[in-house]
PDB file of N, CA, C and O in Angstrom:
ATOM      1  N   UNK L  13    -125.318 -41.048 -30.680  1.00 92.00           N
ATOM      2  CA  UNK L  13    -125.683 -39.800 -31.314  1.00 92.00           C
ATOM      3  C   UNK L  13    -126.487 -40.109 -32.572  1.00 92.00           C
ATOM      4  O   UNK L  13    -125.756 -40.353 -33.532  1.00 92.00           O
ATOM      5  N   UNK L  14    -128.003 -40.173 -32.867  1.00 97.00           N
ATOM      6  CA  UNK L  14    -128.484 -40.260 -33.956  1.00 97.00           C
ATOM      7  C   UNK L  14    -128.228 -39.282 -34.536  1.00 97.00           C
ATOM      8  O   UNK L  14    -128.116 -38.197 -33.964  1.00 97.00           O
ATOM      9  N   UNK L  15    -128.054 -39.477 -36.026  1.00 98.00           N
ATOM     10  CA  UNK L  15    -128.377 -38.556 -37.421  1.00 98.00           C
ATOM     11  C   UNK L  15    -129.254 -38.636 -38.177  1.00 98.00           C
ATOM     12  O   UNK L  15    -129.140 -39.421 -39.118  1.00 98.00           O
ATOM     13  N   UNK L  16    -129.989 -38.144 -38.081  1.00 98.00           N
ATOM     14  CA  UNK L  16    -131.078 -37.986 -39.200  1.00 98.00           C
ATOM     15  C   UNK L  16    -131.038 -37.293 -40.128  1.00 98.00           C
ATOM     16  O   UNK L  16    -131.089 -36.071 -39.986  1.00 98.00           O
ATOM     17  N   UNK L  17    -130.935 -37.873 -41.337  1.00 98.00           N
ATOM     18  CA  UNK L  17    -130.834 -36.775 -42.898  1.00 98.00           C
ATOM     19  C   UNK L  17    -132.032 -37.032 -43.661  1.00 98.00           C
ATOM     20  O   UNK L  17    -132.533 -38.134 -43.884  1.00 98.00           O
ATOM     21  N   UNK L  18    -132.425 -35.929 -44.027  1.00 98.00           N
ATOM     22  CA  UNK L  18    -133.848 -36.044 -44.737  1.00 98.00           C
ATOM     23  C   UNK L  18    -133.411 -34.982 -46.259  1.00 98.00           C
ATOM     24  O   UNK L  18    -132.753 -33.949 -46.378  1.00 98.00           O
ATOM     25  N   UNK L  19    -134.202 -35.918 -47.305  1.00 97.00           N
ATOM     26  CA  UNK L  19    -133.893 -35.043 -48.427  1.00 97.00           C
ATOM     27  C   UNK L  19    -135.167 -34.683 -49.098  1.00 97.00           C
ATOM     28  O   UNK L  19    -135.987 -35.560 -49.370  1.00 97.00           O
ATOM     29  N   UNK L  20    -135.430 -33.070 -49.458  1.00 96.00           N
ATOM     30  CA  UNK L  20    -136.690 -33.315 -49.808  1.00 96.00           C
ATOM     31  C   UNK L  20    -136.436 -31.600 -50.833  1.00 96.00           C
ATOM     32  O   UNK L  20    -135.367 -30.992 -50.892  1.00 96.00           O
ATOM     33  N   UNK L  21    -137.328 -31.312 -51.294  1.00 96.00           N
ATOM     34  CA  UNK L  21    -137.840 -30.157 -52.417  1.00 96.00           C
ATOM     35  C   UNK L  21    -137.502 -28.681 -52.011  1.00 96.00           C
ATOM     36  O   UNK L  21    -138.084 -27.984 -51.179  1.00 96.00           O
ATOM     37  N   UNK L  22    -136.562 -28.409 -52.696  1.00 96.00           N
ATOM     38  CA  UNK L  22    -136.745 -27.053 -52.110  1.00 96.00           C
ATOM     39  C   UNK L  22    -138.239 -25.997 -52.010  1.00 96.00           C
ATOM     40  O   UNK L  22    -139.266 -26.315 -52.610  1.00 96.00           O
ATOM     41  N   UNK L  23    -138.152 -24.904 -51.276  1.00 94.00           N
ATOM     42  CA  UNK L  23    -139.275 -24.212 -51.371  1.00 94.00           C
ATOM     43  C   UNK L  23    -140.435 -23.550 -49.963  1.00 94.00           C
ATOM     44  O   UNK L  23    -141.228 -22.668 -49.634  1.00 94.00           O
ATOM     45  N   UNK L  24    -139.688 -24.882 -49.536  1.00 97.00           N
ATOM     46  CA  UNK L  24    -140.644 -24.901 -48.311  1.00 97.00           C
ATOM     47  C   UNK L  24    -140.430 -23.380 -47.191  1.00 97.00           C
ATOM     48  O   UNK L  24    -139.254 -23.017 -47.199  1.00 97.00           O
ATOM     49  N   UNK L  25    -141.064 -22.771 -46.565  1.00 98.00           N
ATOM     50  CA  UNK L  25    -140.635 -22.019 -45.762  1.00 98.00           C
ATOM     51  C   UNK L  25    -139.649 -22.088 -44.565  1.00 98.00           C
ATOM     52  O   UNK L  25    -139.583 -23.267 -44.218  1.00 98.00           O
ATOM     53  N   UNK L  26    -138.815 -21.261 -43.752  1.00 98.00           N
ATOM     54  CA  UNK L  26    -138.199 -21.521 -42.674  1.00 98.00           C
ATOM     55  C   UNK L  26    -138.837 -22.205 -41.416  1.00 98.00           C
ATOM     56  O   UNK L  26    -138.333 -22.964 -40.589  1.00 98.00           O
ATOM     57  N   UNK L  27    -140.201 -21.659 -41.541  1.00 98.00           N
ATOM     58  CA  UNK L  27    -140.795 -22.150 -40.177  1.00 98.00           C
ATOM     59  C   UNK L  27    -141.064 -23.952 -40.397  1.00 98.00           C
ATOM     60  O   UNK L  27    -140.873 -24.748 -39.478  1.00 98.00           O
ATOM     61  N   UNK L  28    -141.455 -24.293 -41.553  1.00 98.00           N
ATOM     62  CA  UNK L  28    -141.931 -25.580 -41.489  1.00 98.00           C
ATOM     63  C   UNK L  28    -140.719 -26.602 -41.565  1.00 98.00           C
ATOM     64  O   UNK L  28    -140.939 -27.805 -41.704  1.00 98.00           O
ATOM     65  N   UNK L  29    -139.397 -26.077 -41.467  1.00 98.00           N
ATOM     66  CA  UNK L  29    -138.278 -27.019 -41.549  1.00 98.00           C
ATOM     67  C   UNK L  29    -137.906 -26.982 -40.078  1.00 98.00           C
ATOM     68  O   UNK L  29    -137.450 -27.957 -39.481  1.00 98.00           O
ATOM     69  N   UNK L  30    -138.181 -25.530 -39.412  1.00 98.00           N
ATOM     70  CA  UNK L  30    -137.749 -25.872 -37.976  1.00 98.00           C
ATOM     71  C   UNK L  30    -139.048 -26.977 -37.379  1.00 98.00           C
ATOM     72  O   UNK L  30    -138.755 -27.864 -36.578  1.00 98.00           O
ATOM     73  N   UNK L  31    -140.059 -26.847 -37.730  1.00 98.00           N
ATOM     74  CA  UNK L  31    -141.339 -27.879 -37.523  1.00 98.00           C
ATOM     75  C   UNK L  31    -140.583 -28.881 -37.600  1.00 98.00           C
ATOM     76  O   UNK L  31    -139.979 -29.145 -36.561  1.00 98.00           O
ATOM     77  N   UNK L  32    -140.416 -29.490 -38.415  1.00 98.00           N
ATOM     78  CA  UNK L  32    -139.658 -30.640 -39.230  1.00 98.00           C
ATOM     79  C   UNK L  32    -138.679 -31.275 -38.207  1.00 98.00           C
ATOM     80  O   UNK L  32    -138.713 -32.411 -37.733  1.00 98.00           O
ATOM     81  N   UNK L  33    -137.612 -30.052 -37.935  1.00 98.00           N
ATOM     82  CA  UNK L  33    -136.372 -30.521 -37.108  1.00 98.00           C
ATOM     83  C   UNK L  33    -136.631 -31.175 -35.897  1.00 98.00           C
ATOM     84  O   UNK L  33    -136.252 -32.277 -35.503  1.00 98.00           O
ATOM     85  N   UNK L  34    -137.621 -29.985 -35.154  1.00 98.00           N
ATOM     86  CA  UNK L  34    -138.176 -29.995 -34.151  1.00 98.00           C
ATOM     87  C   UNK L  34    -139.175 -31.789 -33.860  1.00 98.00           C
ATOM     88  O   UNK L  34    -139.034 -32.541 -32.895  1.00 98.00           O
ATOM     89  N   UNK L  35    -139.949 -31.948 -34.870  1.00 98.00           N
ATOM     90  CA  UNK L  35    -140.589 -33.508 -34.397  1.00 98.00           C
ATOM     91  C   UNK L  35    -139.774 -34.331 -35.136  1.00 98.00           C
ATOM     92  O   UNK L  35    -140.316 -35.421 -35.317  1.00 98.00           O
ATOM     93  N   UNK L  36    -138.598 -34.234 -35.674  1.00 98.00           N
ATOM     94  CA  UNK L  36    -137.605 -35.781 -36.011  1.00 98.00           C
ATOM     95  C   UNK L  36    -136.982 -35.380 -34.734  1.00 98.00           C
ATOM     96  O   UNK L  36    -136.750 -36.552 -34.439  1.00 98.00           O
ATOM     97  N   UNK L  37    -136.362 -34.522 -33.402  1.00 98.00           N
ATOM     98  CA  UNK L  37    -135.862 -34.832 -32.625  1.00 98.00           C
ATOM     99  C   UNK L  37    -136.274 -35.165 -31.749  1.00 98.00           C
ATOM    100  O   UNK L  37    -135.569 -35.776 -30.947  1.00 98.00           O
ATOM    101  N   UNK L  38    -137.879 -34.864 -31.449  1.00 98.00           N
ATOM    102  CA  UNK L  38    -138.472 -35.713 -30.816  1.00 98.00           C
ATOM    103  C   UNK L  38    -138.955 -36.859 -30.665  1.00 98.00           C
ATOM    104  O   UNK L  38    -139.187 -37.457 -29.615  1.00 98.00           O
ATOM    105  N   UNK L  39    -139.199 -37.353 -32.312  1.00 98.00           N
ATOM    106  CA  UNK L  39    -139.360 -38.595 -32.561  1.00 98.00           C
ATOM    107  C   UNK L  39    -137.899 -39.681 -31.945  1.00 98.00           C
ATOM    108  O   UNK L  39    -137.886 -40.738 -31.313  1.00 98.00           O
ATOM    109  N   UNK L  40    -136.948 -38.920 -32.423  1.00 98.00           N
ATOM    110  CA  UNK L  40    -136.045 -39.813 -31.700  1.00 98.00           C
ATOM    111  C   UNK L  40    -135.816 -39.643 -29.981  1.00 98.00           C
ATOM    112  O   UNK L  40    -135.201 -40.470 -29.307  1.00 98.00           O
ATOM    113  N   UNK L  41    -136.265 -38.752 -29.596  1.00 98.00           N
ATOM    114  CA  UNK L  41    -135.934 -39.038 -28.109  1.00 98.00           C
ATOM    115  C   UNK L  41    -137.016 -39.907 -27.299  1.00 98.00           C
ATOM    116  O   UNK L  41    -136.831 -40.549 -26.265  1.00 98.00           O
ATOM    117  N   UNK L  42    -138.153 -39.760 -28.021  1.00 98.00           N
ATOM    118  CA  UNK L  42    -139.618 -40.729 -27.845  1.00 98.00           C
ATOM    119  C   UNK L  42    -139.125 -41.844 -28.402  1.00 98.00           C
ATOM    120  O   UNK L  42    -139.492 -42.900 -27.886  1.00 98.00           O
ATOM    121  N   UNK L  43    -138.387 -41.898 -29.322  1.00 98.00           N
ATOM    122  CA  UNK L  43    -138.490 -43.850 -29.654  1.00 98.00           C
ATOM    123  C   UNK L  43    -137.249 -44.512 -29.405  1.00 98.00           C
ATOM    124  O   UNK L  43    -137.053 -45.727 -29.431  1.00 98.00           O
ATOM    125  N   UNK L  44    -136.194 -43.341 -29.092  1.00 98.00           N
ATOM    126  CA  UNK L  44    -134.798 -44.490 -28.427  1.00 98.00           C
ATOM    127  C   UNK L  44    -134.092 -43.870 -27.171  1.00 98.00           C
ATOM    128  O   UNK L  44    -133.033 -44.367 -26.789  1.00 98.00           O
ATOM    129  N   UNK L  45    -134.679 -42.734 -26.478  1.00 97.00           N
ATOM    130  CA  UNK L  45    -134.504 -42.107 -25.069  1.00 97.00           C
ATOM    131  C   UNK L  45    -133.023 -41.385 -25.512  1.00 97.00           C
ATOM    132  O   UNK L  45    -132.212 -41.403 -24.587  1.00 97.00           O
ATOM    133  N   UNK L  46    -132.582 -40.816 -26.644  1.00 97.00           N
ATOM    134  CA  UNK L  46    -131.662 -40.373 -27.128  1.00 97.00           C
ATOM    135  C   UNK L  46    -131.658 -38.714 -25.999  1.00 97.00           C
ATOM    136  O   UNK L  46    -132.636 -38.014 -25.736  1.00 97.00           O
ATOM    137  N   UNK L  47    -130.535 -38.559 -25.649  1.00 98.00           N
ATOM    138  CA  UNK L  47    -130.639 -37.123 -25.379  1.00 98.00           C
ATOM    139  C   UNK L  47    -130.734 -35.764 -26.457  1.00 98.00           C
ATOM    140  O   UNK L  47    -130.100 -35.729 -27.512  1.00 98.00           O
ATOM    141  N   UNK L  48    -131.505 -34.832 -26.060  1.00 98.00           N
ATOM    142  CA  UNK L  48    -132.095 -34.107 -27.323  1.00 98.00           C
ATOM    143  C   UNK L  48    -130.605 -33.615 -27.383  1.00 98.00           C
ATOM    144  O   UNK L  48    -129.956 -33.730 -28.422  1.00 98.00           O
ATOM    145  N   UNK L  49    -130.100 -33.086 -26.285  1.00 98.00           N
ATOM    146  CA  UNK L  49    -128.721 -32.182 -27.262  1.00 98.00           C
ATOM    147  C   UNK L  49    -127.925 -33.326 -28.010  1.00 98.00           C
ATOM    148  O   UNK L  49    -126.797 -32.890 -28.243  1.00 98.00           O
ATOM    149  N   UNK L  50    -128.042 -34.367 -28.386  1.00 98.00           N
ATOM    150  CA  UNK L  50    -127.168 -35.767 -29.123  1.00 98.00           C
ATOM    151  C   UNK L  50    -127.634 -35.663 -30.580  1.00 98.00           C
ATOM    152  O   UNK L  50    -126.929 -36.015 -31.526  1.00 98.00           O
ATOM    153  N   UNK L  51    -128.790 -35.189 -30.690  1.00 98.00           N
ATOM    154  CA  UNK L  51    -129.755 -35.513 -31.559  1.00 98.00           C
ATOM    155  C   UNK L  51    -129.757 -34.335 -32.765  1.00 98.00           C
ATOM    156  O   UNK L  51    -130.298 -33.229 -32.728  1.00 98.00           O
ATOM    157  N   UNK L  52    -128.766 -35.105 -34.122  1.00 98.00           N
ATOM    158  CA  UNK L  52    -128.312 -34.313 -34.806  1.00 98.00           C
ATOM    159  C   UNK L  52    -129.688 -34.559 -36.511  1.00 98.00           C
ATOM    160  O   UNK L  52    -130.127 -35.579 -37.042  1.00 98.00           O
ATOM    161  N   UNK L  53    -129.858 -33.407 -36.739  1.00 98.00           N
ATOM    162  CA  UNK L  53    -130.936 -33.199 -38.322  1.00 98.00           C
ATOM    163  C   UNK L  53    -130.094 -32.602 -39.191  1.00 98.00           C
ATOM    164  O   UNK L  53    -129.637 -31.467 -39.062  1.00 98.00           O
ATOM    165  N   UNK L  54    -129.846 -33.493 -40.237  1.00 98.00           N
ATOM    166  CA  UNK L  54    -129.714 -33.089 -41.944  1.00 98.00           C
ATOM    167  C   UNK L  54    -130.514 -32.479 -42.611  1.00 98.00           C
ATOM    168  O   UNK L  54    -131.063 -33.418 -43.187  1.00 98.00           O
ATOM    169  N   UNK L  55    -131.119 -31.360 -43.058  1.00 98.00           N
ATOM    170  CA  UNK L  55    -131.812 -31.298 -44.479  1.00 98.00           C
ATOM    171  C   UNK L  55    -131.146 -31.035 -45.519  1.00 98.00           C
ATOM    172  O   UNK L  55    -130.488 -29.999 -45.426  1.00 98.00           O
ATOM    173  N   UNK L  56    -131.075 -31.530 -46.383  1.00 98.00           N
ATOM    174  CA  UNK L  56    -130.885 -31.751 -47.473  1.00 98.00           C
ATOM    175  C   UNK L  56    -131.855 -31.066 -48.830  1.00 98.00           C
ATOM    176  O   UNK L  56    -132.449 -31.830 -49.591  1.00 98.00           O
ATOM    177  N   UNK L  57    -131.900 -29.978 -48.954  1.00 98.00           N
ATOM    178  CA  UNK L  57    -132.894 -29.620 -50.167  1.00 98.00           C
ATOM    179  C   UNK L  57    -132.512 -30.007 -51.562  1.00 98.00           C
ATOM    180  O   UNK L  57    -131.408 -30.476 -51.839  1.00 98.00           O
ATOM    181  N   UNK L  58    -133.632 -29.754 -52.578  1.00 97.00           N
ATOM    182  CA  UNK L  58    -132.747 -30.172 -54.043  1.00 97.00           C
ATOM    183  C   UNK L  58    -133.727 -29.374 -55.163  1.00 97.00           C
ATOM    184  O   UNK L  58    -134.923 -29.635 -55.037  1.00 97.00           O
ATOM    185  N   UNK L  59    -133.522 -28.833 -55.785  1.00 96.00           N
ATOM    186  CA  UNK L  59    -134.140 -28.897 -57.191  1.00 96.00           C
ATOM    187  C   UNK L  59    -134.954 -28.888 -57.982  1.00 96.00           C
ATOM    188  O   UNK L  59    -134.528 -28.827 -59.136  1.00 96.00           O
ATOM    189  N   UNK L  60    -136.355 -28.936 -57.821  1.00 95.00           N
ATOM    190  CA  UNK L  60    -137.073 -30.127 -58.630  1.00 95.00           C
ATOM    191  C   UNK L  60    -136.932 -30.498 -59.586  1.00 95.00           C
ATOM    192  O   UNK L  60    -137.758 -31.247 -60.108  1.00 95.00           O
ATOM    193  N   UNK L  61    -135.117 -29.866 -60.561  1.00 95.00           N
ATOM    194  CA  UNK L  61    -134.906 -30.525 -61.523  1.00 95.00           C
ATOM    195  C   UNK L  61    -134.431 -31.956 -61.118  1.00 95.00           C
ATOM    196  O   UNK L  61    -134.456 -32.936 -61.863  1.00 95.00           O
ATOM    197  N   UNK L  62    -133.995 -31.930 -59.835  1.00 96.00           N
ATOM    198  CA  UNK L  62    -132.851 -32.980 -59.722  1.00 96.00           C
ATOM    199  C   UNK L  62    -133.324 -33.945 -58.844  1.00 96.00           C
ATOM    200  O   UNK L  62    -132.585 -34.545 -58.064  1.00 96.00           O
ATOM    201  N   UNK L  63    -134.574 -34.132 -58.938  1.00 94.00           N
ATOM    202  CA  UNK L  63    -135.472 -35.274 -58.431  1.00 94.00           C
ATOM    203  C   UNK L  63    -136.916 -35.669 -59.183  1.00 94.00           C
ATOM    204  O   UNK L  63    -137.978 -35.059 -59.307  1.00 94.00           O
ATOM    205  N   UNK L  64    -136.368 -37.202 -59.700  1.00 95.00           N
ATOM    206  CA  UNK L  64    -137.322 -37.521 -60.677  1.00 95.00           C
ATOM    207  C   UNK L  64    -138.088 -38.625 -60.118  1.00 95.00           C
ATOM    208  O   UNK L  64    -137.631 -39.275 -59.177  1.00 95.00           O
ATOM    209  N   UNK L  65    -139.327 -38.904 -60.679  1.00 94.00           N
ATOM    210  CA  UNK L  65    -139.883 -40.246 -60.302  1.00 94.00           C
ATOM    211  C   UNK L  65    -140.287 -40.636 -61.488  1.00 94.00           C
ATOM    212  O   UNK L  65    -140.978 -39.862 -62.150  1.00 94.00           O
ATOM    213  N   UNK L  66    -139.924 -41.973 -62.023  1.00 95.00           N
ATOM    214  CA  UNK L  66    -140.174 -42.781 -63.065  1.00 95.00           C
ATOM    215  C   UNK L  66    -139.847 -42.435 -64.151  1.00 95.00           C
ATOM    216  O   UNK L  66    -140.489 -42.816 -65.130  1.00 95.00           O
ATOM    217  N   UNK L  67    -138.615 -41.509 -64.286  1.00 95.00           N
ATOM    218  CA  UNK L  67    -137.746 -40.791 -65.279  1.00 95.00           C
ATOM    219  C   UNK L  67    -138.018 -39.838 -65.480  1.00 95.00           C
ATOM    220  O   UNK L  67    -137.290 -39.170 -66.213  1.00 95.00           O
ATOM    221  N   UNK L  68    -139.339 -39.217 -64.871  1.00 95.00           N
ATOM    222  CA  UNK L  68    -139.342 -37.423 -65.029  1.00 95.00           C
ATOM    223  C   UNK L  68    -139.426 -36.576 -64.557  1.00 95.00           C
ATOM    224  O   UNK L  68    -140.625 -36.338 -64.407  1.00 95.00           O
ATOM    225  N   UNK L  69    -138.672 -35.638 -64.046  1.00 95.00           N
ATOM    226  CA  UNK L  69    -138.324 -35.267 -63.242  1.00 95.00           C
ATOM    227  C   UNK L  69    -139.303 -33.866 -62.215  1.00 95.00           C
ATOM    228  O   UNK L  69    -140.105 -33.240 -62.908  1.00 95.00           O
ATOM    229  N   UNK L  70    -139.264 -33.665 -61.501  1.00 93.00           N
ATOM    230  CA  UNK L  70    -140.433 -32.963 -60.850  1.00 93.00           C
ATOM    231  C   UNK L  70    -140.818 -31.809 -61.755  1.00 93.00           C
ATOM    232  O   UNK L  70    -141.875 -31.559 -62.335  1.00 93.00           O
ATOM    233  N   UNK L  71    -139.455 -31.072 -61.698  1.00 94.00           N
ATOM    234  CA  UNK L  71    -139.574 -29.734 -62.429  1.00 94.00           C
ATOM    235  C   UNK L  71    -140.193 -30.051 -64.113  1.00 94.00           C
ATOM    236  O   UNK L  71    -140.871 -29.257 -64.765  1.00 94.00           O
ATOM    237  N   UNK L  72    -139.951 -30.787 -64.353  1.00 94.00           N
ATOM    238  CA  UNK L  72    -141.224 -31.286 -65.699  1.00 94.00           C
ATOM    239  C   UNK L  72    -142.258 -31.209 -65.692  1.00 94.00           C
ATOM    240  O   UNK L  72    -143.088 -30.396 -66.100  1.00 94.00           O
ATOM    241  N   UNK L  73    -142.267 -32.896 -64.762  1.00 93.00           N
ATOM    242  CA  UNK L  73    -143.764 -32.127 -64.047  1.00 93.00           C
ATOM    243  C   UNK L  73    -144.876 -31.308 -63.875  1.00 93.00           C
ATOM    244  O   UNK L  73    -146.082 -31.306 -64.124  1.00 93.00           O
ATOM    245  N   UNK L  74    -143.804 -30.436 -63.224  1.00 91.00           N
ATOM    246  CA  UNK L  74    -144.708 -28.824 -62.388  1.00 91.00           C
ATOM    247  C   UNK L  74    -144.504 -28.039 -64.340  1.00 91.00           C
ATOM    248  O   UNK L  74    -145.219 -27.037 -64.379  1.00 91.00           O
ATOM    249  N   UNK L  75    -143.968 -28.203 -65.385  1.00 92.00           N
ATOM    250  CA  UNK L  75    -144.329 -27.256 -66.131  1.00 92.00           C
ATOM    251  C   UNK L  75    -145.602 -27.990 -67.266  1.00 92.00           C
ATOM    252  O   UNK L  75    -146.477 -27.598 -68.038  1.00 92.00           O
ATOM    253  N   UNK L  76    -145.051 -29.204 -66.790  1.00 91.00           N
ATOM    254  CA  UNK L  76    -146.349 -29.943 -68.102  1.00 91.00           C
ATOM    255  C   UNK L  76    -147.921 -29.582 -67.173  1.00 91.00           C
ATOM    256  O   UNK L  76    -149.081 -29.538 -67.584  1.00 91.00           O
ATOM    257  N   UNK L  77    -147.386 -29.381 -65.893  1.00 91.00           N
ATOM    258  CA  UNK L  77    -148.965 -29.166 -65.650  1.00 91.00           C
ATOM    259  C   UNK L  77    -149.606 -27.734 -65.572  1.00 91.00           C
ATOM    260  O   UNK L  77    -150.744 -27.348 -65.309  1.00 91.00           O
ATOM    261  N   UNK L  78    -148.503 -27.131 -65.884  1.00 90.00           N
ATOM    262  CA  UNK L  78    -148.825 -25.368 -65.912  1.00 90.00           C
ATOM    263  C   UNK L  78    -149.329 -25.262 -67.229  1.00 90.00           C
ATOM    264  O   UNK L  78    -150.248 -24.508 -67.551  1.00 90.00           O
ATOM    265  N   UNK L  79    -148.860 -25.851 -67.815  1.00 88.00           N
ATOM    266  CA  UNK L  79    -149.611 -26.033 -69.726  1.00 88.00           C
ATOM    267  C   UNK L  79    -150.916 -25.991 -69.489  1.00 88.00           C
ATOM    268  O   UNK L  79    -151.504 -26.626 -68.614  1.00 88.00           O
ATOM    269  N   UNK L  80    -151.488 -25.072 -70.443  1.00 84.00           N
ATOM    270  CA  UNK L  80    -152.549 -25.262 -70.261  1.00 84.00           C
ATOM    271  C   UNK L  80    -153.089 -26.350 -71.594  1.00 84.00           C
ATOM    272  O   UNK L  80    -152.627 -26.558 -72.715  1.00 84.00           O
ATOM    273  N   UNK L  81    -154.494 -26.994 -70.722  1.00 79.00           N
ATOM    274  CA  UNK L  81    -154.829 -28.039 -71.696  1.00 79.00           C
ATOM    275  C   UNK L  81    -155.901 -27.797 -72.853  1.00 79.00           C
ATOM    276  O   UNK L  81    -156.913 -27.113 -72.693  1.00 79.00           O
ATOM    277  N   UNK L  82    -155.350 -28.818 -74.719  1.00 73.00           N
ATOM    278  CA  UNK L  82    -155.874 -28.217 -75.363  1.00 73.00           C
ATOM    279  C   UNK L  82    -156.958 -29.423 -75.335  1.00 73.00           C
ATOM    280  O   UNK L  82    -156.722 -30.622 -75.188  1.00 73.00           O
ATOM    281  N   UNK L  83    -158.321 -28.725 -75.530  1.00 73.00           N
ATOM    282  CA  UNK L  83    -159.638 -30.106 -75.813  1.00 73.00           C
ATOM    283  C   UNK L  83    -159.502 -30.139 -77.138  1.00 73.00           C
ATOM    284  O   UNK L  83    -159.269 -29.210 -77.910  1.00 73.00           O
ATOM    285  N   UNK L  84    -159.700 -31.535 -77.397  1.00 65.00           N
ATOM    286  CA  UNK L  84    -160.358 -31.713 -78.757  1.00 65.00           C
ATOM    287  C   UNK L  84    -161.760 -31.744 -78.775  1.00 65.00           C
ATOM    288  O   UNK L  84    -162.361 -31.885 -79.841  1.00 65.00           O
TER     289      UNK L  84
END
């Protein structure tokens, strides 16, 4: 029985997670002949406070870039 857990950003619409579900269970029945009803998907959403890369965190990020910029 594969599991696949995927963790990723909240936001996204309903349709593009069933997308999602839909080609990780195919990916696994194409790459290990898994039966599709075996073939279990995690999503996992989060935050973009609560996912950082290189200590800062998305939701930072997305507001330092909504700033608008001052020229000198």
């Amino acid at each position: 029985m594969p599991l696949i857990e995927v963790n990723l950003l909240e936001g996204r619409p309903p349709e593009a997670k069933e997308r999602l579900i839909k080609a990780l269970t195919d990916a696994a029945i194409d790459a290990i002949g898994a039966p599709r009803e075996s073939v279990r998907v995690i999503l996992r959403e989060m935050a973009p406070a609560h996912f950082a890369v290189g200590g800062v965190s998305f939701a930072a990020k997305a507001a330092a870039a909504a700033q608008p910029r001052v020229e000198e």
